[in-house]
Amino acid sequence: TGVWAVDRDMTWLQVEGDMVYAAHEVTSYAGVPGGAVSRWNMTTDGLHKLEFVSLPTASPAHLLVSLEDDLAFAANYGGHSWSAIRLENGRLADISYHEVFGAGCRDASHPHQTVRYGAWVWV
């Protein structure tokens, strides 16, 4: 049975058809250190969690899902990082790329958003 009040840590949502993708702005999720991204099925009964992917660092501030590229992008301000998550037919698969912004970045850079235009992706 699904519910509508599902997870208070879901801070960014993107709806694609009957699927909801969510960023979890936390330092650990399901007992695993780091933030998380999850996918939910939206029905008349509520939301049903299908799967989640743990991120290597904490606190994703923004999530961008690109079904046409089979990728999701998480800007993780708490972990000073950015993650690309591989999708398989819309399903969350695994982390395909992760970059931490550290020494040499202005003001200890911490990404807040990802923007996509055509083949270009900006963090």
mmCIF file of N, CA and C in Angstrom:
data_model
loop_
_atom_site.group_PDB
_atom_site.id
_atom_site.type_symbol
_atom_site.label_atom_id
_atom_site.label_comp_id
_atom_site.label_asym_id
_atom_site.label_seq_id
_atom_site.Cartn_x
_atom_site.Cartn_y
_atom_site.Cartn_z
ATOM 1 N N THR A 1 0.840 -1.179 0.000
ATOM 2 C CA THR A 1 0.000 0.000 0.000
ATOM 3 C C THR A 1 0.885 1.242 0.000
ATOM 4 N N GLY A 2 0.567 2.188 -0.844
ATOM 5 C CA GLY A 2 1.333 3.426 -0.934
ATOM 6 C C GLY A 2 0.833 4.469 0.038
ATOM 7 N N VAL A 3 1.627 5.486 0.237
ATOM 8 C CA VAL A 3 1.263 6.604 1.097
ATOM 9 C C VAL A 3 1.656 7.903 0.406
ATOM 10 N N TRP A 4 1.086 9.019 0.849
ATOM 11 C CA TRP A 4 1.446 10.315 0.279
ATOM 12 C C TRP A 4 2.501 11.005 1.117
ATOM 13 N N ALA A 5 2.512 10.846 2.429
ATOM 14 C CA ALA A 5 3.550 11.412 3.292
ATOM 15 C C ALA A 5 4.637 10.352 3.423
ATOM 16 N N VAL A 6 5.578 10.337 2.483
ATOM 17 C CA VAL A 6 6.471 9.189 2.371
ATOM 18 C C VAL A 6 7.837 9.372 2.996
ATOM 19 N N ASP A 7 8.436 10.550 2.869
ATOM 20 C CA ASP A 7 9.817 10.703 3.305
ATOM 21 C C ASP A 7 10.104 12.186 3.473
ATOM 22 N N ARG A 8 10.291 12.623 4.696
ATOM 23 C CA ARG A 8 10.507 14.046 4.955
ATOM 24 C C ARG A 8 11.840 14.552 4.440
ATOM 25 N N ASP A 9 12.752 13.664 4.038
ATOM 26 C CA ASP A 9 14.062 14.066 3.543
ATOM 27 C C ASP A 9 14.088 14.300 2.035
ATOM 28 N N MET A 10 12.963 14.093 1.350
ATOM 29 C CA MET A 10 12.925 14.342 -0.089
ATOM 30 C C MET A 10 12.862 15.851 -0.299
ATOM 31 N N THR A 11 13.931 16.417 -0.859
ATOM 32 C CA THR A 11 13.998 17.870 -0.968
ATOM 33 C C THR A 11 13.890 18.374 -2.392
ATOM 34 N N TRP A 12 14.086 17.536 -3.360
ATOM 35 C CA TRP A 12 13.954 17.956 -4.754
ATOM 36 C C TRP A 12 13.240 16.848 -5.493
ATOM 37 N N LEU A 13 12.162 17.184 -6.189
ATOM 38 C CA LEU A 13 11.386 16.188 -6.904
ATOM 39 C C LEU A 13 11.333 16.525 -8.383
ATOM 40 N N GLN A 14 11.392 15.506 -9.204
ATOM 41 C CA GLN A 14 11.162 15.667 -10.639
ATOM 42 C C GLN A 14 10.197 14.575 -11.060
ATOM 43 N N VAL A 15 9.099 14.968 -11.684
ATOM 44 C CA VAL A 15 8.078 14.026 -12.124
ATOM 45 C C VAL A 15 8.264 13.745 -13.603
ATOM 46 N N GLU A 16 8.289 12.458 -13.950
ATOM 47 C CA GLU A 16 8.382 11.998 -15.339
ATOM 48 C C GLU A 16 7.287 10.955 -15.528
ATOM 49 N N GLY A 17 6.149 11.374 -16.103
ATOM 50 C CA GLY A 17 5.026 10.448 -16.255
ATOM 51 C C GLY A 17 4.482 10.061 -14.898
ATOM 52 N N ASP A 18 4.431 8.752 -14.614
ATOM 53 C CA ASP A 18 3.953 8.301 -13.307
ATOM 54 C C ASP A 18 5.104 7.999 -12.347
ATOM 55 N N MET A 19 6.313 8.424 -12.713
ATOM 56 C CA MET A 19 7.479 8.233 -11.858
ATOM 57 C C MET A 19 7.882 9.553 -11.209
ATOM 58 N N VAL A 20 8.320 9.470 -9.958
ATOM 59 C CA VAL A 20 8.835 10.624 -9.237
ATOM 60 C C VAL A 20 10.267 10.292 -8.837
ATOM 61 N N TYR A 21 11.191 11.168 -9.206
ATOM 62 C CA TYR A 21 12.595 11.047 -8.811
ATOM 63 C C TYR A 21 12.829 12.054 -7.695
ATOM 64 N N ALA A 22 13.546 11.646 -6.650
ATOM 65 C CA ALA A 22 13.733 12.510 -5.487
ATOM 66 C C ALA A 22 15.185 12.535 -5.042
ATOM 67 N N ALA A 23 15.638 13.713 -4.615
ATOM 68 C CA ALA A 23 16.934 13.855 -3.953
ATOM 69 C C ALA A 23 16.667 13.861 -2.449
ATOM 70 N N HIS A 24 17.529 13.210 -1.693
ATOM 71 C CA HIS A 24 17.410 13.156 -0.239
ATOM 72 C C HIS A 24 18.585 13.929 0.349
ATOM 73 N N GLU A 25 18.283 15.099 0.880
ATOM 74 C CA GLU A 25 19.293 16.018 1.394
ATOM 75 C C GLU A 25 19.688 15.609 2.808
ATOM 76 N N VAL A 26 20.484 14.535 2.896
ATOM 77 C CA VAL A 26 20.867 13.961 4.185
ATOM 78 C C VAL A 26 22.361 13.612 4.159
ATOM 79 N N THR A 27 22.900 13.284 5.339
ATOM 80 C CA THR A 27 24.289 12.836 5.426
ATOM 81 C C THR A 27 24.382 11.314 5.417
ATOM 82 N N SER A 28 23.240 10.637 5.627
ATOM 83 C CA SER A 28 23.182 9.184 5.457
ATOM 84 C C SER A 28 21.739 8.806 5.133
ATOM 85 N N TYR A 29 21.589 7.718 4.379
ATOM 86 C CA TYR A 29 20.253 7.263 3.976
ATOM 87 C C TYR A 29 20.231 5.745 4.056
ATOM 88 N N ALA A 30 19.236 5.202 4.713
ATOM 89 C CA ALA A 30 19.095 3.752 4.897
ATOM 90 C C ALA A 30 20.353 3.144 5.519
ATOM 91 N N GLY A 31 20.965 3.902 6.428
ATOM 92 C CA GLY A 31 22.148 3.414 7.125
ATOM 93 C C GLY A 31 23.447 3.500 6.352
ATOM 94 N N VAL A 32 23.413 4.094 5.164
ATOM 95 C CA VAL A 32 24.616 4.220 4.327
ATOM 96 C C VAL A 32 25.045 5.691 4.318
ATOM 97 N N PRO A 33 26.320 5.992 4.609
ATOM 98 C CA PRO A 33 26.772 7.388 4.579
ATOM 99 C C PRO A 33 26.590 8.013 3.201
ATOM 100 N N GLY A 34 26.245 9.290 3.185
ATOM 101 C CA GLY A 34 26.051 10.032 1.943
ATOM 102 C C GLY A 34 24.589 10.317 1.699
ATOM 103 N N GLY A 35 24.335 11.190 0.743
ATOM 104 C CA GLY A 35 22.966 11.482 0.344
ATOM 105 C C GLY A 35 22.417 10.353 -0.506
ATOM 106 N N ALA A 36 21.239 10.578 -1.094
ATOM 107 C CA ALA A 36 20.636 9.529 -1.916
ATOM 108 C C ALA A 36 19.713 10.143 -2.957
ATOM 109 N N VAL A 37 19.460 9.352 -3.995
ATOM 110 C CA VAL A 37 18.470 9.660 -5.014
ATOM 111 C C VAL A 37 17.561 8.442 -5.093
ATOM 112 N N SER A 38 16.243 8.687 -5.149
ATOM 113 C CA SER A 38 15.305 7.569 -5.193
ATOM 114 C C SER A 38 14.304 7.761 -6.332
ATOM 115 N N ARG A 39 13.656 6.657 -6.694
ATOM 116 C CA ARG A 39 12.608 6.682 -7.716
ATOM 117 C C ARG A 39 11.358 6.044 -7.124
ATOM 118 N N TRP A 40 10.207 6.678 -7.375
ATOM 119 C CA TRP A 40 8.936 6.259 -6.811
ATOM 120 C C TRP A 40 7.915 6.133 -7.921
ATOM 121 N N ASN A 41 6.980 5.206 -7.764
ATOM 122 C CA ASN A 41 5.859 5.069 -8.684
ATOM 123 C C ASN A 41 4.663 5.791 -8.062
ATOM 124 N N MET A 42 4.051 6.697 -8.826
ATOM 125 C CA MET A 42 2.915 7.458 -8.342
ATOM 126 C C MET A 42 1.625 6.823 -8.871
ATOM 127 N N THR A 43 0.775 6.384 -7.943
ATOM 128 C CA THR A 43 -0.510 5.776 -8.299
ATOM 129 C C THR A 43 -1.614 6.503 -7.548
ATOM 130 N N THR A 44 -2.837 6.100 -7.759
ATOM 131 C CA THR A 44 -3.949 6.700 -7.014
ATOM 132 C C THR A 44 -3.890 6.332 -5.534
ATOM 133 N N ASP A 45 -3.129 5.285 -5.188
ATOM 134 C CA ASP A 45 -2.968 4.873 -3.786
ATOM 135 C C ASP A 45 -1.859 5.638 -3.073
ATOM 136 N N GLY A 46 -1.039 6.372 -3.802
ATOM 137 C CA GLY A 46 0.073 7.085 -3.189
ATOM 138 C C GLY A 46 1.362 6.820 -3.937
ATOM 139 N N LEU A 47 2.478 7.010 -3.232
ATOM 140 C CA LEU A 47 3.805 6.795 -3.797
ATOM 141 C C LEU A 47 4.382 5.480 -3.289
ATOM 142 N N HIS A 48 5.023 4.734 -4.185
ATOM 143 C CA HIS A 48 5.653 3.457 -3.838
ATOM 144 C C HIS A 48 7.123 3.544 -4.242
ATOM 145 N N LYS A 49 8.030 3.378 -3.256
ATOM 146 C CA LYS A 49 9.464 3.448 -3.570
ATOM 147 C C LYS A 49 9.870 2.230 -4.384
ATOM 148 N N LEU A 50 10.577 2.484 -5.491
ATOM 149 C CA LEU A 50 11.051 1.410 -6.356
ATOM 150 C C LEU A 50 12.507 1.072 -6.083
ATOM 151 N N GLU A 51 13.362 2.101 -5.999
ATOM 152 C CA GLU A 51 14.775 1.872 -5.701
ATOM 153 C C GLU A 51 15.417 3.187 -5.311
ATOM 154 N N PHE A 52 16.637 3.086 -4.784
ATOM 155 C CA PHE A 52 17.418 4.281 -4.490
ATOM 156 C C PHE A 52 18.886 3.978 -4.756
ATOM 157 N N VAL A 53 19.641 5.054 -4.943
ATOM 158 C CA VAL A 53 21.089 4.959 -5.128
ATOM 159 C C VAL A 53 21.729 5.848 -4.071
ATOM 160 N N SER A 54 22.680 5.301 -3.323
ATOM 161 C CA SER A 54 23.435 6.084 -2.356
ATOM 162 C C SER A 54 24.492 6.886 -3.088
ATOM 163 N N LEU A 55 24.669 8.137 -2.671
ATOM 164 C CA LEU A 55 25.676 9.010 -3.277
ATOM 165 C C LEU A 55 26.957 8.951 -2.451
ATOM 166 N N PRO A 56 28.117 9.140 -3.096
ATOM 167 C CA PRO A 56 29.381 9.080 -2.360
ATOM 168 C C PRO A 56 29.560 10.188 -1.330
ATOM 169 N N THR A 57 28.830 11.313 -1.489
ATOM 170 C CA THR A 57 28.920 12.420 -0.538
ATOM 171 C C THR A 57 27.518 12.866 -0.144
ATOM 172 N N ALA A 58 27.455 13.782 0.815
ATOM 173 C CA ALA A 58 26.178 14.159 1.427
ATOM 174 C C ALA A 58 25.467 15.315 0.730
ATOM 175 N N SER A 59 24.203 15.440 1.070
ATOM 176 C CA SER A 59 23.366 16.617 0.840
ATOM 177 C C SER A 59 23.201 17.063 -0.607
ATOM 178 N N PRO A 60 22.533 16.264 -1.434
ATOM 179 C CA PRO A 60 22.218 16.746 -2.781
ATOM 180 C C PRO A 60 21.190 17.879 -2.705
ATOM 181 N N ALA A 61 21.530 19.009 -3.318
ATOM 182 C CA ALA A 61 20.645 20.170 -3.298
ATOM 183 C C ALA A 61 19.730 20.198 -4.510
ATOM 184 N N HIS A 62 20.135 19.527 -5.591
ATOM 185 C CA HIS A 62 19.372 19.598 -6.842
ATOM 186 C C HIS A 62 19.523 18.288 -7.595
ATOM 187 N N LEU A 63 18.453 17.887 -8.262
ATOM 188 C CA LEU A 63 18.455 16.676 -9.068
ATOM 189 C C LEU A 63 17.897 17.015 -10.439
ATOM 190 N N LEU A 64 18.583 16.571 -11.474
ATOM 191 C CA LEU A 64 18.115 16.741 -12.853
ATOM 192 C C LEU A 64 18.124 15.368 -13.508
ATOM 193 N N VAL A 65 16.968 14.931 -13.999
ATOM 194 C CA VAL A 65 16.842 13.631 -14.652
ATOM 195 C C VAL A 65 16.695 13.859 -16.150
ATOM 196 N N SER A 66 17.534 13.168 -16.938
ATOM 197 C CA SER A 66 17.461 13.237 -18.393
ATOM 198 C C SER A 66 17.208 11.827 -18.915
ATOM 199 N N LEU A 67 15.936 11.515 -19.150
ATOM 200 C CA LEU A 67 15.587 10.181 -19.632
ATOM 201 C C LEU A 67 16.162 9.925 -21.015
ATOM 202 N N GLU A 68 16.247 10.959 -21.848
ATOM 203 C CA GLU A 68 16.787 10.760 -23.193
ATOM 204 C C GLU A 68 18.277 10.440 -23.184
ATOM 205 N N ASP A 69 18.995 10.849 -22.138
ATOM 206 C CA ASP A 69 20.423 10.522 -22.011
ATOM 207 C C ASP A 69 20.662 9.332 -21.086
ATOM 208 N N ASP A 70 19.611 8.807 -20.473
ATOM 209 C CA ASP A 70 19.735 7.731 -19.481
ATOM 210 C C ASP A 70 20.673 8.120 -18.342
ATOM 211 N N LEU A 71 20.531 9.373 -17.879
ATOM 212 C CA LEU A 71 21.358 9.876 -16.782
ATOM 213 C C LEU A 71 20.534 10.756 -15.854
ATOM 214 N N ALA A 72 20.939 10.772 -14.594
ATOM 215 C CA ALA A 72 20.430 11.728 -13.611
ATOM 216 C C ALA A 72 21.654 12.412 -13.015
ATOM 217 N N PHE A 73 21.511 13.689 -12.672
ATOM 218 C CA PHE A 73 22.631 14.475 -12.161
ATOM 219 C C PHE A 73 22.274 15.042 -10.804
ATOM 220 N N ALA A 74 23.158 14.862 -9.823
ATOM 221 C CA ALA A 74 22.934 15.384 -8.471
ATOM 222 C C ALA A 74 24.033 16.375 -8.120
ATOM 223 N N ALA A 75 23.637 17.604 -7.766
ATOM 224 C CA ALA A 75 24.565 18.622 -7.279
ATOM 225 C C ALA A 75 24.553 18.535 -5.753
ATOM 226 N N ASN A 76 25.675 18.129 -5.181
ATOM 227 C CA ASN A 76 25.757 17.809 -3.748
ATOM 228 C C ASN A 76 26.518 18.898 -3.001
ATOM 229 N N TYR A 77 25.816 19.940 -2.566
ATOM 230 C CA TYR A 77 26.503 21.060 -1.942
ATOM 231 C C TYR A 77 27.181 20.661 -0.637
ATOM 232 N N GLY A 78 26.577 19.774 0.143
ATOM 233 C CA GLY A 78 27.161 19.360 1.424
ATOM 234 C C GLY A 78 28.434 18.555 1.264
ATOM 235 N N GLY A 79 28.572 17.880 0.128
ATOM 236 C CA GLY A 79 29.771 17.081 -0.128
ATOM 237 C C GLY A 79 30.717 17.731 -1.105
ATOM 238 N N HIS A 80 30.455 19.007 -1.461
ATOM 239 C CA HIS A 80 31.312 19.734 -2.409
ATOM 240 C C HIS A 80 31.528 18.910 -3.668
ATOM 241 N N SER A 81 30.440 18.317 -4.197
ATOM 242 C CA SER A 81 30.623 17.379 -5.302
ATOM 243 C C SER A 81 29.436 17.369 -6.251
ATOM 244 N N TRP A 82 29.607 16.603 -7.296
ATOM 245 C CA TRP A 82 28.587 16.435 -8.334
ATOM 246 C C TRP A 82 28.629 14.987 -8.792
ATOM 247 N N SER A 83 27.453 14.382 -8.971
ATOM 248 C CA SER A 83 27.374 12.968 -9.351
ATOM 249 C C SER A 83 26.495 12.786 -10.580
ATOM 250 N N ALA A 84 26.905 11.883 -11.460
ATOM 251 C CA ALA A 84 26.072 11.443 -12.581
ATOM 252 C C ALA A 84 25.659 10.006 -12.285
ATOM 253 N N ILE A 85 24.372 9.748 -12.400
ATOM 254 C CA ILE A 85 23.810 8.433 -12.082
ATOM 255 C C ILE A 85 23.264 7.826 -13.364
ATOM 256 N N ARG A 86 23.691 6.631 -13.665
ATOM 257 C CA ARG A 86 23.237 5.938 -14.877
ATOM 258 C C ARG A 86 21.821 5.413 -14.658
ATOM 259 N N LEU A 87 21.002 5.554 -15.694
ATOM 260 C CA LEU A 87 19.638 5.017 -15.680
ATOM 261 C C LEU A 87 19.543 3.860 -16.669
ATOM 262 N N GLU A 88 18.743 2.882 -16.347
ATOM 263 C CA GLU A 88 18.432 1.775 -17.255
ATOM 264 C C GLU A 88 16.925 1.765 -17.458
ATOM 265 N N ASN A 89 16.475 2.253 -18.613
ATOM 266 C CA ASN A 89 15.035 2.367 -18.894
ATOM 267 C C ASN A 89 14.305 3.134 -17.795
ATOM 268 N N GLY A 90 14.914 4.218 -17.316
ATOM 269 C CA GLY A 90 14.327 5.039 -16.274
ATOM 270 C C GLY A 90 14.648 4.598 -14.864
ATOM 271 N N ARG A 91 15.130 3.373 -14.702
ATOM 272 C CA ARG A 91 15.470 2.830 -13.384
ATOM 273 C C ARG A 91 16.837 3.345 -12.950
ATOM 274 N N LEU A 92 16.982 3.725 -11.668
ATOM 275 C CA LEU A 92 18.269 4.160 -11.139
ATOM 276 C C LEU A 92 19.222 2.967 -11.098
ATOM 277 N N ALA A 93 20.394 3.117 -11.708
ATOM 278 C CA ALA A 93 21.326 1.993 -11.784
ATOM 279 C C ALA A 93 22.510 2.195 -10.836
ATOM 280 N N ASP A 94 23.492 2.997 -11.242
ATOM 281 C CA ASP A 94 24.684 3.187 -10.416
ATOM 282 C C ASP A 94 25.316 4.544 -10.715
ATOM 283 N N ILE A 95 26.307 4.904 -9.907
ATOM 284 C CA ILE A 95 27.039 6.155 -10.109
ATOM 285 C C ILE A 95 27.991 5.941 -11.273
ATOM 286 N N SER A 96 27.837 6.736 -12.337
ATOM 287 C CA SER A 96 28.727 6.587 -13.492
ATOM 288 C C SER A 96 29.874 7.584 -13.461
ATOM 289 N N TYR A 97 29.715 8.676 -12.704
ATOM 290 C CA TYR A 97 30.776 9.680 -12.590
ATOM 291 C C TYR A 97 30.551 10.462 -11.312
ATOM 292 N N HIS A 98 31.646 10.796 -10.629
ATOM 293 C CA HIS A 98 31.560 11.593 -9.409
ATOM 294 C C HIS A 98 32.785 12.483 -9.340
ATOM 295 N N GLU A 99 32.554 13.772 -9.086
ATOM 296 C CA GLU A 99 33.671 14.709 -8.983
ATOM 297 C C GLU A 99 33.518 15.541 -7.718
ATOM 298 N N VAL A 100 34.626 15.637 -6.964
ATOM 299 C CA VAL A 100 34.653 16.447 -5.751
ATOM 300 C C VAL A 100 35.421 17.718 -6.073
ATOM 301 N N PHE A 101 34.847 18.864 -5.680
ATOM 302 C CA PHE A 101 35.485 20.156 -5.891
ATOM 303 C C PHE A 101 36.170 20.550 -4.594
ATOM 304 N N GLY A 102 37.482 20.625 -4.622
ATOM 305 C CA GLY A 102 38.215 20.885 -3.390
ATOM 306 C C GLY A 102 39.230 21.976 -3.548
ATOM 307 N N ALA A 103 40.484 21.642 -3.272
ATOM 308 C CA ALA A 103 41.575 22.612 -3.309
ATOM 309 C C ALA A 103 41.587 23.355 -4.639
ATOM 310 N N GLY A 104 41.723 24.671 -4.535
ATOM 311 C CA GLY A 104 41.791 25.488 -5.736
ATOM 312 C C GLY A 104 40.449 26.038 -6.181
ATOM 313 N N CYS A 105 39.366 25.489 -5.659
ATOM 314 C CA CYS A 105 38.041 26.007 -6.002
ATOM 315 C C CYS A 105 37.718 27.196 -5.100
ATOM 316 N N ARG A 106 37.147 28.206 -5.676
ATOM 317 C CA ARG A 106 36.780 29.423 -4.943
ATOM 318 C C ARG A 106 35.814 29.088 -3.809
ATOM 319 N N ASP A 107 36.099 29.584 -2.628
ATOM 320 C CA ASP A 107 35.210 29.457 -1.465
ATOM 321 C C ASP A 107 34.753 28.016 -1.195
ATOM 322 N N ALA A 108 35.642 27.056 -1.349
ATOM 323 C CA ALA A 108 35.275 25.650 -1.128
ATOM 324 C C ALA A 108 33.990 25.338 -1.891
ATOM 325 N N SER A 109 34.073 25.398 -3.189
ATOM 326 C CA SER A 109 32.924 25.261 -4.083
ATOM 327 C C SER A 109 31.987 24.138 -3.655
ATOM 328 N N HIS A 110 30.703 24.418 -3.724
ATOM 329 C CA HIS A 110 29.681 23.443 -3.365
ATOM 330 C C HIS A 110 28.501 23.629 -4.322
ATOM 331 N N PRO A 111 28.391 22.759 -5.309
ATOM 332 C CA PRO A 111 27.365 22.881 -6.346
ATOM 333 C C PRO A 111 25.942 22.892 -5.784
ATOM 334 N N HIS A 112 25.098 23.731 -6.396
ATOM 335 C CA HIS A 112 23.698 23.821 -5.998
ATOM 336 C C HIS A 112 22.734 23.423 -7.110
ATOM 337 N N GLN A 113 23.215 23.310 -8.350
ATOM 338 C CA GLN A 113 22.285 23.041 -9.439
ATOM 339 C C GLN A 113 23.028 22.481 -10.648
ATOM 340 N N THR A 114 22.293 21.737 -11.473
ATOM 341 C CA THR A 114 22.782 21.252 -12.758
ATOM 342 C C THR A 114 21.816 21.742 -13.827
ATOM 343 N N VAL A 115 22.361 22.218 -14.938
ATOM 344 C CA VAL A 115 21.550 22.688 -16.058
ATOM 345 C C VAL A 115 22.012 21.952 -17.306
ATOM 346 N N ARG A 116 21.062 21.547 -18.128
ATOM 347 C CA ARG A 116 21.376 20.838 -19.368
ATOM 348 C C ARG A 116 20.768 21.593 -20.541
ATOM 349 N N TYR A 117 21.560 21.739 -21.605
ATOM 350 C CA TYR A 117 21.074 22.336 -22.844
ATOM 351 C C TYR A 117 21.677 21.540 -23.987
ATOM 352 N N GLY A 118 20.853 20.757 -24.679
ATOM 353 C CA GLY A 118 21.381 19.878 -25.716
ATOM 354 C C GLY A 118 22.327 18.869 -25.105
ATOM 355 N N ALA A 119 23.500 18.752 -25.687
ATOM 356 C CA ALA A 119 24.502 17.803 -25.195
ATOM 357 C C ALA A 119 25.344 18.383 -24.052
ATOM 358 N N TRP A 120 25.144 19.660 -23.714
ATOM 359 C CA TRP A 120 25.943 20.336 -22.699
ATOM 360 C C TRP A 120 25.305 20.224 -21.318
ATOM 361 N N VAL A 121 26.169 20.012 -20.312
ATOM 362 C CA VAL A 121 25.716 19.967 -18.934
ATOM 363 C C VAL A 121 26.600 20.916 -18.126
ATOM 364 N N TRP A 122 25.958 21.837 -17.373
ATOM 365 C CA TRP A 122 26.686 22.774 -16.535
ATOM 366 C C TRP A 122 26.379 22.496 -15.073
ATOM 367 N N VAL A 123 27.428 22.652 -14.226
ATOM 368 C CA VAL A 123 27.274 22.484 -12.783
ATOM 369 C C VAL A 123 27.489 23.828 -12.138
#
